[in-house]
Short mmCIF file of C-alpha atoms and ligand atoms in Angstrom, two decimals:
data_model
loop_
_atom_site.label_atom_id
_atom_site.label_comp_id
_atom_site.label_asym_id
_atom_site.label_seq_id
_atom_site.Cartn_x
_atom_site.Cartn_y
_atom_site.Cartn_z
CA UNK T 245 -172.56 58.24 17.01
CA UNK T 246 -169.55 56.95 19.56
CA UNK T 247 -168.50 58.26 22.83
CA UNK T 248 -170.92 56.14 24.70
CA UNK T 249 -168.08 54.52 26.94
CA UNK T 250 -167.14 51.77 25.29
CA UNK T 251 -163.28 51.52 26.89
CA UNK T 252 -165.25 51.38 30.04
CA UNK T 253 -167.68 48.87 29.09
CA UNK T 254 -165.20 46.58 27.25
CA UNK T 255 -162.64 47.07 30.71
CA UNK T 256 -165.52 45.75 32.54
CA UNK T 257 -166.35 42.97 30.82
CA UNK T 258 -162.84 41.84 29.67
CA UNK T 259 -162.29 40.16 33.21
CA UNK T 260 -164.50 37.09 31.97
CA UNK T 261 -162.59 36.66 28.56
CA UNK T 262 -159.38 35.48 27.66
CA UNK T 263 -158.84 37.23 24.35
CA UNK T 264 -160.11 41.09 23.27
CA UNK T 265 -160.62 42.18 19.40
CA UNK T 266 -160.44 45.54 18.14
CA UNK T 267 -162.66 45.29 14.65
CA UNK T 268 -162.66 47.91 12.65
CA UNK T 269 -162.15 51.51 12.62
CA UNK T 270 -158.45 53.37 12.84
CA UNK T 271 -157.14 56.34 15.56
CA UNK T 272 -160.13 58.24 14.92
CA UNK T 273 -160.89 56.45 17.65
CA UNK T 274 -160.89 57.05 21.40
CA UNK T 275 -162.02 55.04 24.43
CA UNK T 276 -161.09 55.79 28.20
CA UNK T 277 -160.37 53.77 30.77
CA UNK T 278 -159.95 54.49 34.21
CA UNK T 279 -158.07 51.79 36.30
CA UNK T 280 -156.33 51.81 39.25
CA UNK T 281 -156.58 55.67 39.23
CA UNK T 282 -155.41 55.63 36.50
CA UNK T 283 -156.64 57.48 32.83
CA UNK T 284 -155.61 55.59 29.86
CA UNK T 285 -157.05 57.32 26.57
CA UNK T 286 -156.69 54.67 23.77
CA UNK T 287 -157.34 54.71 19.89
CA UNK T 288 -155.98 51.58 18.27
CA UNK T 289 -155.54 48.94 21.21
CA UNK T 290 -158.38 46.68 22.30
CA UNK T 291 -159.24 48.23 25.91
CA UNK T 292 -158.40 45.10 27.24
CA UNK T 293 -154.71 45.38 26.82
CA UNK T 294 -155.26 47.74 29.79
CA UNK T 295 -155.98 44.88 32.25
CA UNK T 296 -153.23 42.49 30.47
CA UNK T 297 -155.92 40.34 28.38
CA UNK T 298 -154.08 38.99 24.91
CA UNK T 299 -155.40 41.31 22.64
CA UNK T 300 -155.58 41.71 18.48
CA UNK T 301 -156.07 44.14 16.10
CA UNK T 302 -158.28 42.73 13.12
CA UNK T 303 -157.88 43.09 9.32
CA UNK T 304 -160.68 45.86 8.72
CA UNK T 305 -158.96 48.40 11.73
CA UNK T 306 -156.99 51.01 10.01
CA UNK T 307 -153.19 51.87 11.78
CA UNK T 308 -151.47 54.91 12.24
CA UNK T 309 -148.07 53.25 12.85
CA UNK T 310 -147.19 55.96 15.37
CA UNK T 311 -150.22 56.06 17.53
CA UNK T 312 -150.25 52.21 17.38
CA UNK T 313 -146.11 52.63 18.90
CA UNK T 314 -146.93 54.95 21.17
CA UNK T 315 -149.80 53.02 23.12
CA UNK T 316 -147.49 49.51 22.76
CA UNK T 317 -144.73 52.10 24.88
CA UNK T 318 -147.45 53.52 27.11
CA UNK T 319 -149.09 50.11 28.45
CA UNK T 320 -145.65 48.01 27.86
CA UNK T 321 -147.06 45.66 25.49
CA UNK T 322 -144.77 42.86 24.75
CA UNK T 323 -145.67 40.81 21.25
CA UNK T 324 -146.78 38.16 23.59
CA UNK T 325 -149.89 40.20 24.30
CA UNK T 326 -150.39 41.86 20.90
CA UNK T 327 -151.28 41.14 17.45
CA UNK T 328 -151.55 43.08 14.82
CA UNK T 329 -152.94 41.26 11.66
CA UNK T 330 -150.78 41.52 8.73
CA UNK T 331 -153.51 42.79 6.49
CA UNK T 332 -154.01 45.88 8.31
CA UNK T 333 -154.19 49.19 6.08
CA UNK T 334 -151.45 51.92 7.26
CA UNK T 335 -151.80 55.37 6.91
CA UNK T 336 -149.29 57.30 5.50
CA UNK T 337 -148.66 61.20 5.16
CA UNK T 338 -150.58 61.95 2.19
CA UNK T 339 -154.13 60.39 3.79
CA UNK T 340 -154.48 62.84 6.40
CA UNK T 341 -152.87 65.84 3.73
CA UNK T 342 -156.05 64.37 1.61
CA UNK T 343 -158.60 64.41 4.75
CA UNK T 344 -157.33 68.22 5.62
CA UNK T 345 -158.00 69.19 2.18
CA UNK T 346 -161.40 67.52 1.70
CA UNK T 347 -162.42 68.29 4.88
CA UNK T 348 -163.30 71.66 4.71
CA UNK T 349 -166.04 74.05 3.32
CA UNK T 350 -169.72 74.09 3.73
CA UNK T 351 -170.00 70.19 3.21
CA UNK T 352 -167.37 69.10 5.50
CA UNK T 353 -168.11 66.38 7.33
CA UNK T 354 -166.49 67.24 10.43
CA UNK T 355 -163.87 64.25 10.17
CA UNK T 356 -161.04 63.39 13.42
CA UNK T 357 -158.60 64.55 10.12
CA UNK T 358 -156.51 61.44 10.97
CA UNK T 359 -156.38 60.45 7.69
CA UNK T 360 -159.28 57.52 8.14
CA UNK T 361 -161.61 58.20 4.71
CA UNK T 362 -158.69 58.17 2.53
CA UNK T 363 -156.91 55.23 4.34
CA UNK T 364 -160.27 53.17 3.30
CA UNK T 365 -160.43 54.66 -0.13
CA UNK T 366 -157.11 53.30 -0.99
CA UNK T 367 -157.68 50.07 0.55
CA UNK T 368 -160.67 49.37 -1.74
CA UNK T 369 -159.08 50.94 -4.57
CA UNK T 370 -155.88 48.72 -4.24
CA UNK T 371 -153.67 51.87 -3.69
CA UNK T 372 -153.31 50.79 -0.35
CA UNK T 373 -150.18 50.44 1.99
CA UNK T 374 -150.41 46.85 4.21
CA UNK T 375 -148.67 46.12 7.40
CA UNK T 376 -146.83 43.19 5.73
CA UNK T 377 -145.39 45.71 3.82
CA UNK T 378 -144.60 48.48 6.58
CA UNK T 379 -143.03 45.81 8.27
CA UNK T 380 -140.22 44.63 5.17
CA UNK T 381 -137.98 47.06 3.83
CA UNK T 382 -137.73 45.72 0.07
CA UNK T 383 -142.06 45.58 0.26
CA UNK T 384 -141.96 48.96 1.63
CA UNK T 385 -140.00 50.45 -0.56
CA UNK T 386 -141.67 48.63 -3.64
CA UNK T 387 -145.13 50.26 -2.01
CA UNK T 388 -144.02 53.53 -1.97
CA UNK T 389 -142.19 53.55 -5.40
CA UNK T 390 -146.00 52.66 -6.62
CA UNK T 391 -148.40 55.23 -4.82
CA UNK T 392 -145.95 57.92 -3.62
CA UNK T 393 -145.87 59.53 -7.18
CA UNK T 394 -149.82 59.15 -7.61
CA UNK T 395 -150.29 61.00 -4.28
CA UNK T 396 -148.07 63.28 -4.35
CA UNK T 397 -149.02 64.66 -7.81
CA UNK T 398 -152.98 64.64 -6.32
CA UNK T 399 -152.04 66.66 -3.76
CA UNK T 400 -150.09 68.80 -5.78
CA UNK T 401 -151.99 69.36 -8.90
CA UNK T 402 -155.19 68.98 -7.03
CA UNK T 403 -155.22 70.79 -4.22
CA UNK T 404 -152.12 72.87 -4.35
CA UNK T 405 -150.47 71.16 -1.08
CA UNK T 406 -146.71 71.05 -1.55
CA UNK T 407 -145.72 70.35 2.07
CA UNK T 408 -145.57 66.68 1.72
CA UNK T 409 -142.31 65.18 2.97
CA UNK T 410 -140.24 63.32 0.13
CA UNK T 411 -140.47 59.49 -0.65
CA UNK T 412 -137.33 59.21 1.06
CA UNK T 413 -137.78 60.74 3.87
CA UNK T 414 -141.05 58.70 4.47
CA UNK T 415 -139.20 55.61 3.68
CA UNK T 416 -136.71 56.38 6.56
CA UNK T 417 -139.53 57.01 9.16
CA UNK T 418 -142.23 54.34 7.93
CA UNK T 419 -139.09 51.84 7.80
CA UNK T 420 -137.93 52.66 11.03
CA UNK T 421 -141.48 52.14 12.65
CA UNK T 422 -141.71 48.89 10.48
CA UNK T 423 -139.25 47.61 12.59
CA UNK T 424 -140.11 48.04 15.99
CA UNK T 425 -143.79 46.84 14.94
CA UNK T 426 -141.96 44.03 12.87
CA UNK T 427 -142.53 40.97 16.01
CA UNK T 428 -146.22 42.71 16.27
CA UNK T 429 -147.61 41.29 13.21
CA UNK T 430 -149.87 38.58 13.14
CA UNK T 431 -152.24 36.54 11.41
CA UNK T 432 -155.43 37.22 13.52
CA UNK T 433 -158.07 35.18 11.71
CA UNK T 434 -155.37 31.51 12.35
CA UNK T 435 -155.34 33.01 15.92
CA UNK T 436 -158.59 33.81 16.74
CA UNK T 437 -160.22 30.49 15.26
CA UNK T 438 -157.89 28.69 17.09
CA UNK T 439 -158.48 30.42 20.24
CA UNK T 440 -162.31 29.83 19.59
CA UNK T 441 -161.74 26.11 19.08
CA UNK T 442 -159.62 25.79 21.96
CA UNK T 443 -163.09 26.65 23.62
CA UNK T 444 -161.16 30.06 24.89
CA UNK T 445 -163.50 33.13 25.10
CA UNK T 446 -162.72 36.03 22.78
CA UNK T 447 -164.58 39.24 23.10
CA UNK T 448 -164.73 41.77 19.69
CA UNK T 449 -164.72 45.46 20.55
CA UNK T 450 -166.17 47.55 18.24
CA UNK T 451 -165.16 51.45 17.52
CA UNK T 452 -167.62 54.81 16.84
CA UNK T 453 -170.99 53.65 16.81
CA UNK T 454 -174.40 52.44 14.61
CA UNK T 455 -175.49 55.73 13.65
CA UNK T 456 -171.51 56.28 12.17
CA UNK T 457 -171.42 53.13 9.86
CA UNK T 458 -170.76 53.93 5.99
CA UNK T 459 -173.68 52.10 5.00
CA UNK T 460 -176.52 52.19 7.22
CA UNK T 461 -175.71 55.72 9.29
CA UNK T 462 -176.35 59.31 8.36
CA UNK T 463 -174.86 58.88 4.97
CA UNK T 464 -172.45 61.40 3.91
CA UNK T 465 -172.04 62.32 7.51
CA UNK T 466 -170.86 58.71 8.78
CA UNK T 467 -166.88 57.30 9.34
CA UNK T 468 -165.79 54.71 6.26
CA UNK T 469 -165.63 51.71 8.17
CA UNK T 470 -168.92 49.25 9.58
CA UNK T 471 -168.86 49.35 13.19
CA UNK T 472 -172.07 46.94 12.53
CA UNK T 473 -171.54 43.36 14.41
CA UNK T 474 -171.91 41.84 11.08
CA UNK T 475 -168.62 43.00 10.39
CA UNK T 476 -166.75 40.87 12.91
CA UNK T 477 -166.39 38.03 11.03
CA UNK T 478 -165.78 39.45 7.79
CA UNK T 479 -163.12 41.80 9.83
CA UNK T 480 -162.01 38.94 11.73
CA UNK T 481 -161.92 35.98 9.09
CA UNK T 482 -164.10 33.38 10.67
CA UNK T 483 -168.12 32.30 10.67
CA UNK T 484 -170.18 34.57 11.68
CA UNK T 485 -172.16 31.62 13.43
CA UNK T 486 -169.36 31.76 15.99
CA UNK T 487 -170.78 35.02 17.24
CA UNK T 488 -172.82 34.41 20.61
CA UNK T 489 -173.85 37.23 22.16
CA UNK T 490 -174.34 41.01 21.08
CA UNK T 491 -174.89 43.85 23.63
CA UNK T 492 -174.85 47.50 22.78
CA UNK T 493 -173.52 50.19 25.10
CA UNK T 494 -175.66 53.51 25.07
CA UNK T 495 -175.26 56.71 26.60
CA UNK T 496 -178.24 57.80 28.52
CA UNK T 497 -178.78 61.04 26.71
CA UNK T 498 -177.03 61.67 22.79
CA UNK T 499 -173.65 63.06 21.60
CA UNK T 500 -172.22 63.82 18.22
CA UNK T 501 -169.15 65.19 17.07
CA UNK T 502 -168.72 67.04 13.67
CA UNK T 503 -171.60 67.39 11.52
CA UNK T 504 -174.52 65.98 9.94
CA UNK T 505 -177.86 65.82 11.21
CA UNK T 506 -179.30 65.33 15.02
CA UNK T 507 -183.00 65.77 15.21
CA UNK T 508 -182.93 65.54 18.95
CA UNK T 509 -180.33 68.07 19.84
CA UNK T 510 -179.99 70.52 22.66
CA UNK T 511 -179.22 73.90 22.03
CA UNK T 512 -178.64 76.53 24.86
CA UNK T 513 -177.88 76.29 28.65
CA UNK T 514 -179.33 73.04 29.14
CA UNK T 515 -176.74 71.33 26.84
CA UNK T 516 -174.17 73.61 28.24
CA UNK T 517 -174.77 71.87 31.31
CA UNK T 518 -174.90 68.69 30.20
CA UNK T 519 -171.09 68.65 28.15
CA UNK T 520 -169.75 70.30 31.04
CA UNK T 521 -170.82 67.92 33.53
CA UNK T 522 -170.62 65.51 30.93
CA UNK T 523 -167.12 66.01 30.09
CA UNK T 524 -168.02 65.78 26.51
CA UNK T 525 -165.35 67.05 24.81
CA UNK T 526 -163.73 64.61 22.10
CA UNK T 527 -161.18 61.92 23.22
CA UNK T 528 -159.43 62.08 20.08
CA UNK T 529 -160.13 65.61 18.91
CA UNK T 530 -160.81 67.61 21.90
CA UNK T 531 -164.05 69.32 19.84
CA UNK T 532 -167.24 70.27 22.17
CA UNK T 533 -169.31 67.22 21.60
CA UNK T 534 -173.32 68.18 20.44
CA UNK T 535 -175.45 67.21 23.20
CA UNK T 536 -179.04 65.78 22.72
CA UNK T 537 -181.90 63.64 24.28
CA UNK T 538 -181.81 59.83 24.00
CA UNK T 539 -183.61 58.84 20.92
CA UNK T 540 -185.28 55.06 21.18
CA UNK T 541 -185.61 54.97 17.39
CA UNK T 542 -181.88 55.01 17.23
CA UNK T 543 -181.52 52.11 19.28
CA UNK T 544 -184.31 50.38 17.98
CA UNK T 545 -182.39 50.81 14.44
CA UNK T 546 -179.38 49.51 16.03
CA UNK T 547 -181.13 46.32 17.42
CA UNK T 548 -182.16 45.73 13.69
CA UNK T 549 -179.06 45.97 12.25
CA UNK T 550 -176.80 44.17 15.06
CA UNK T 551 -179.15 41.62 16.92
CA UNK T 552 -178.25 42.81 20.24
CA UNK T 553 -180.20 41.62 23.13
CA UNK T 554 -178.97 43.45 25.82
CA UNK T 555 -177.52 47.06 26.85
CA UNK T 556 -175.37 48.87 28.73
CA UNK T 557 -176.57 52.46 29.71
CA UNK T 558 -173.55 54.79 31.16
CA UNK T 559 -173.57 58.60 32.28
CA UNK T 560 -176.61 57.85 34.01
CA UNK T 561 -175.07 60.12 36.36
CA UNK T 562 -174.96 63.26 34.36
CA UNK T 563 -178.88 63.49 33.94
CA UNK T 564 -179.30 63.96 37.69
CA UNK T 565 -180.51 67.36 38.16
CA UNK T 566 -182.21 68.23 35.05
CA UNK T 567 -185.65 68.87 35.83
CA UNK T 568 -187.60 66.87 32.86
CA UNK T 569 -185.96 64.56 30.72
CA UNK T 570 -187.22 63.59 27.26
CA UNK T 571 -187.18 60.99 25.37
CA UNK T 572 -187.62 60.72 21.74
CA UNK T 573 -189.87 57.82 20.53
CA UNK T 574 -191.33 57.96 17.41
CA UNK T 575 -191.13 60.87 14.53
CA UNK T 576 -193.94 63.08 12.38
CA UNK T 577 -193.44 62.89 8.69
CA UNK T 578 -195.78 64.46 6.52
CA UNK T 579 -198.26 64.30 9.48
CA UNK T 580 -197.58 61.09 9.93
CA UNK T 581 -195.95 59.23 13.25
CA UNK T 582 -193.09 56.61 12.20
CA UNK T 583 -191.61 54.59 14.53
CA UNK T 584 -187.60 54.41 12.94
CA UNK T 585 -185.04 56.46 12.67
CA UNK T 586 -185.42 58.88 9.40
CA UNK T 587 -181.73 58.23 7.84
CA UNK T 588 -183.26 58.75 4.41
CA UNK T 589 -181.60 61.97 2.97
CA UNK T 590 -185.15 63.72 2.17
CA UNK T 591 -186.73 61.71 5.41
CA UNK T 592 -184.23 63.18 7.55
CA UNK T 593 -184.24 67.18 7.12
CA UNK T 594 -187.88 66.96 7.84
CA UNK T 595 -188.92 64.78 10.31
CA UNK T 596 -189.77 65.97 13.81
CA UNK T 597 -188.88 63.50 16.76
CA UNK T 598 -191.71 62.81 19.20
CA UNK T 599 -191.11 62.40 22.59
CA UNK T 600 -192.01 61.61 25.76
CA UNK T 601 -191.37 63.47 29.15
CA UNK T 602 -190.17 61.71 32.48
CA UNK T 603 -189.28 63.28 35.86
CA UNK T 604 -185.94 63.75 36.62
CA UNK T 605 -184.02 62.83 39.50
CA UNK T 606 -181.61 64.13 41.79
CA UNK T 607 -178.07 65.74 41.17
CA UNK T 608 -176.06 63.40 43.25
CA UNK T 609 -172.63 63.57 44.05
CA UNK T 610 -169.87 61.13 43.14
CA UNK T 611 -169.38 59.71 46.65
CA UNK T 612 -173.06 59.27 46.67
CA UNK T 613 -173.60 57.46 43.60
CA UNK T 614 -170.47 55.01 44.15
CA UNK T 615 -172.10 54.36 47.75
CA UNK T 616 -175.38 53.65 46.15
CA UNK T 617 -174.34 51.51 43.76
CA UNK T 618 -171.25 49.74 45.88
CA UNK T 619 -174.29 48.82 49.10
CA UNK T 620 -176.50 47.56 46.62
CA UNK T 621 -175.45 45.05 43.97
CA UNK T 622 -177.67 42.53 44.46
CA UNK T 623 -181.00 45.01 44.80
CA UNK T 624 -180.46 45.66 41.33
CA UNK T 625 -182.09 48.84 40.06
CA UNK T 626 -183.75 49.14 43.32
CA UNK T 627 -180.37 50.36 44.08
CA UNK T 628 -181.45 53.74 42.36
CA UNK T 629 -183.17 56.49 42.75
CA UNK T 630 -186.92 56.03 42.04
CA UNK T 631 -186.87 58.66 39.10
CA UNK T 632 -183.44 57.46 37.83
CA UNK T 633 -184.83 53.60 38.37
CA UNK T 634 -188.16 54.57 36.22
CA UNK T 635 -186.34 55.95 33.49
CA UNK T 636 -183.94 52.91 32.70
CA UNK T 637 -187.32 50.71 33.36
CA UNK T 638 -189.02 52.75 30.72
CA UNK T 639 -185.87 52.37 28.29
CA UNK T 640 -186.27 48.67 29.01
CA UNK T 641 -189.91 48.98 28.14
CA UNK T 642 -189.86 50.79 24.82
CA UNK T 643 -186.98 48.51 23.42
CA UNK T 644 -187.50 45.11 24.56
CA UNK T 645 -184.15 45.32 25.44
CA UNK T 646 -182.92 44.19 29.12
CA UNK T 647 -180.68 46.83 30.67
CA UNK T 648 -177.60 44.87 32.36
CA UNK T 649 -175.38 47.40 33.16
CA UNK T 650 -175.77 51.05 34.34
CA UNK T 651 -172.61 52.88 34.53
CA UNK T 652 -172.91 56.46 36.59
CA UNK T 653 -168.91 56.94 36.97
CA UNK T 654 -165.93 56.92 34.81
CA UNK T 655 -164.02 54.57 37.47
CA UNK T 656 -164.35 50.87 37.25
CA UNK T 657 -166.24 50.54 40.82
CA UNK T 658 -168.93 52.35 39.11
CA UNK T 659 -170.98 50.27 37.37
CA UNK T 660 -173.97 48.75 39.15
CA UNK T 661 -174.11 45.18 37.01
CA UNK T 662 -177.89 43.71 36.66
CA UNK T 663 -176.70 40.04 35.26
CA UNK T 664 -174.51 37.47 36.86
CA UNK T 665 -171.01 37.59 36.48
CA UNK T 666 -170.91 34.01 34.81
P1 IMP J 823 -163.63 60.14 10.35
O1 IMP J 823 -163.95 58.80 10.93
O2 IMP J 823 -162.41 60.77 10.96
O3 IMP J 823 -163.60 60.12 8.86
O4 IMP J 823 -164.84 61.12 10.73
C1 IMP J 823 -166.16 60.96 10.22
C2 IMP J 823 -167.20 61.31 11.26
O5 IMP J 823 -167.17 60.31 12.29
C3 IMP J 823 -166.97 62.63 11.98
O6 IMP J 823 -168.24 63.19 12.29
C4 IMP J 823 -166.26 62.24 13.26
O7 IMP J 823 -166.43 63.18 14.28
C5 IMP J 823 -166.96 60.93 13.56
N1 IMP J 823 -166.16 59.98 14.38
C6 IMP J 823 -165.17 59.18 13.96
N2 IMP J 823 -164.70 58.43 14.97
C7 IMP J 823 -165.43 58.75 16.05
C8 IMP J 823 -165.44 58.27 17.40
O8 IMP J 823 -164.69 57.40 17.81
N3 IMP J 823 -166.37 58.86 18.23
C9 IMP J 823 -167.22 59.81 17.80
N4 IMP J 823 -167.25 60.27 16.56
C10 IMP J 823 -166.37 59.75 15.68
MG1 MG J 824 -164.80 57.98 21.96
#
C-alpha cells in the first residue's frame, strides 16, 4: 500500500543508471531521501533528480503545477535535467474542491485530498487539462473557457461549494506557472526510446504500491492510477519488451494509510511502538500510518502481477525488539486455507490470515546497525543478527524471491546490498 521506501531504494540504485522515470501517480505521492544529511521529501520528481541523474516525468503521472515548481526551486533543476511530458494531466482547483467533497462520510476512502481521483476522471472522460495546454496562453485559456463552467456549476449545484476562485483568476495563476514550467515540457516517449537505443540505462520509478492499483488492489479503497510494471510502457510510450528487470521494494512489516481493509493489522501498544519507532506518519499527509505484520500473500500477488524477481526489504531495523514476529502466509475461508491474497469484495471481509511465528531479534541502535552493516558487505546476511538473518531467509523461502537489498536506516550508508554492484 506505499511507504515502503521507495525514494531510498530508487536513490540507491540510481548511481548505476543514466536516466530515472517517474510513471504514474500525481503529489499524492511522497518518497524520502536522505543524502548528504540531508532530508529531501519529494512527490512529483523521480528521486533521482536528488543525485543529479536526467530525470522525466511520464504521460500517466498526474501534476500539481505548484508542487511540481516548488521541488524544480528546491533541488535547482535546470530543463537540462528535467522533462516533463507534454501529455501530462494538471490539476486544477476544482479536482481537489471535488476530492474534499467526495471524500467524506462513512465510505470515504481516506484519499491524500490532492485532487488525484478527479484529475484521472477527467483525463479519461476528455474533460481534462494537459500540460501542452498549461504551458500556452491561447490553449489555456481555450481549456478553461471549456471545463471551468462544467465544474464550477458541479460544485455548485452539487455539492453546495461556492469558494472556488473565478476563471480569471485561475487563468492568471495557472498562466503564470505555465510559464516558468514552459522550457520543462517534453516529449518523454522520443526521449526515452532514444535514450534506450543509445544503449543508455533508464530506470522507471514507480509511486504507492500493488495493493493501491485501481484495478487489481483493494477495489474501492485503491489510488486511480496502475502502479503495476505493466504500466511503464503504456505510461512511457515504448515496448514493453524493453523492460529488463523488475524488483519490488517491501517493508518488513505492513503500513496503510486511509481506509479499506488490512486483515493483518496491529491494534494496541505493539503497533504504537512500531509507528513511533517507525516514523510512520504520512510523507504527504502527515496521518498515523496503520501498522500490521508482513503478509507473503501480498507479495506473492505482487510477483503475479509485476514479474519481479527480486526484492528489497527496508525498516528491517524497526522489528528489533519485538519479541515474536508473525508472518502471515496463507488465509481460512470457509474453513478452507488459500494461499492469495482475498481482494475479492465478499473474500475479503471474511478471510482470516494464517501465520507463522519467528523469534525476534534484538533492538539495536543506529550506530550499531550502520557498523554491522558498513564491516560486513561482502558476508552478506551473515552480516546480521541470527534472528534478523532467519527471518529475511524465511521471506526468501516462502516467495522464491532473492532478497538483494536490506535497508535498516533512512541514510544512504544503510543499506547492506546482497548483489554486485554491476
Ligand atoms: P488518492 O491517491 O489520494 O486518491 O488516495 C487513495 C488511497 O491511496 C488513500 O488510501 C491514500 O492514503 C492512498 N495513497 C495514495 N498515495 C499514497 C502513497 O504514496 N503512499 C501511501 N498511500 C497512498
Ligand atoms: Mg510514501
Amino acid at each position: 500500500w506505499g511507504d515502503e521506501g521507495k525514494g531510498k531504494i530508487v536513490d540507491e540504485l540510481c548511481r548505476k543508471f543514466d536516466v530515472v522515470v517517474r510513471y504514474q501517480g500525481g503529489n499524492n505521492a511522497g518518497h524520502t531521501v536522505v543524502a548528504d544529511g540531508k532530508k529531501f521529501k519529494l512527490h512529483l520528481v523521480p528521486s533521482g533528480l536528488v543525485s543529479g541523474k536526467k530525470s522525466f516525468i511520464a504521460s500517466s503521472v498526474v501534476i500539481d503545477p505548484k508542487v511540481l515548481l516548488d521541488e524544480i526551486s528546491g533541488l535547482k533543476a535546470t530543463p537540462k535535467l528535467l522533462g516533463v511530458d507534454f501529455r501530462v494531466h494538471v490539476i486544477m482547483p476544482w479536482h481537489k474542491y471535488l476530492d474534499a467533497e467526495r471524500d467524506k462520510g462513512k465510505d470515504k476512502i481516506g484519499t491524500t485530498g490532492r485532487g488525484i481521483g478527479p484529475v484521472y476522471e477527467s483525463h479519461a472522460s476528455r474533460w481534462g487539462i494537459r500540460v501542452e495546454e498549461l504551458v500556452d496562453e491561447s490553449l489555456l485559456k481555450e481549456a478553461l473557457g471549456r471545463s471551468y463552467p462544467v465544474y464550477d456549476k458541479t460544485l455548485k449545484m452539487v455539492y453546495g461549494v461556492e469558494a472556488m476562485p473565478s476563471e480569471h483568476e485561475i487563468f492568471k495563476e495557472y498562466a503564470e506557472m505555465g510559464g516558468k514550467l514552459k522550457p520543462f515540457v517534453a516529449d518523454v516517449s522520443i526521449e526515452v526510446n532514444e535514450a534506450l537505443d543509445k544503449g543508455k540505462r533508464v530506470l522507471f520509478e514507480g509511486a504507492q504500491g500493488v495493493m493501491l492499483d485501481n484495478n487489481f488492489g483493494t477495489y474501492p479503497y485503491v489510488t486511480s492510477s496502475q502502479p503495476l510494471a505493466g504500466n511503464v510502457a503504456a505510461s512511457v510510450g515504448m515496448c514493453p519488451k524493453k523492460l529488463e528487470r523488475i524488483e519490488a521494494v517491501v517493508k518488513a512489516y505492513t503500513t496503510r494509510v486511509g481506509e479499506g481493509p488490512f486483515p493483518t493489522e496491529l491494534q494496541g501498544e505493539e503497533a504504537e511502538r512500531l509507528r513511533e519507532k517507525g516514523g510512520e506518519f504520512g510523507t504527504t499527509t502527515g496521518r498515523p500510518r496503520r501498522i500490521g505484520w508482513l503478509d507473503l500473500t501480498m507479495i506473492n500477488l505482487g510477483k503475479r502481477l509485476n514479474g519481479y524477481t527480486a526484492l528489497h526489504l527496508t525498516k528491517l531495523d524497526v522489528l528489533g525488539g519485538t519479541k515474536k514476529l508473525k508472518v502471515c502466509t496463507a488465509y481460512k475461508l470457509d474453513s478452507q486455507k488459500i494461499d492469495y491474497f482475498p481482494t475479492q469484495k465478499e473474500w475479503i471481509s471474511k478471510a482470516e490470515p494464517q501465520y507463522i511465528e519467528l523469534d525476534g531479534f534484538e533492538d539495536l541502535t543506529q550506530e550499531e546497525w550502520t557498523e554491522l552493516v558498513e564491516a560486513s558487505n561482502e558476508k552478506g546476511l551473515a552480516a546480521l543478527p541470527a534472528k534478523a538473518r532467519e527471518y529475511v531467509e524465511k521471506i526468501q523461502k516462502l516467495t522464491s524471491l532473492k532478497v538483494v537489498s536490506v535497508s535498516v536506516g533512512p541514510e544512504r550508508h544503510k543499506t547492506l546490498l546482497l548483489e554486485s554492484k554491476e
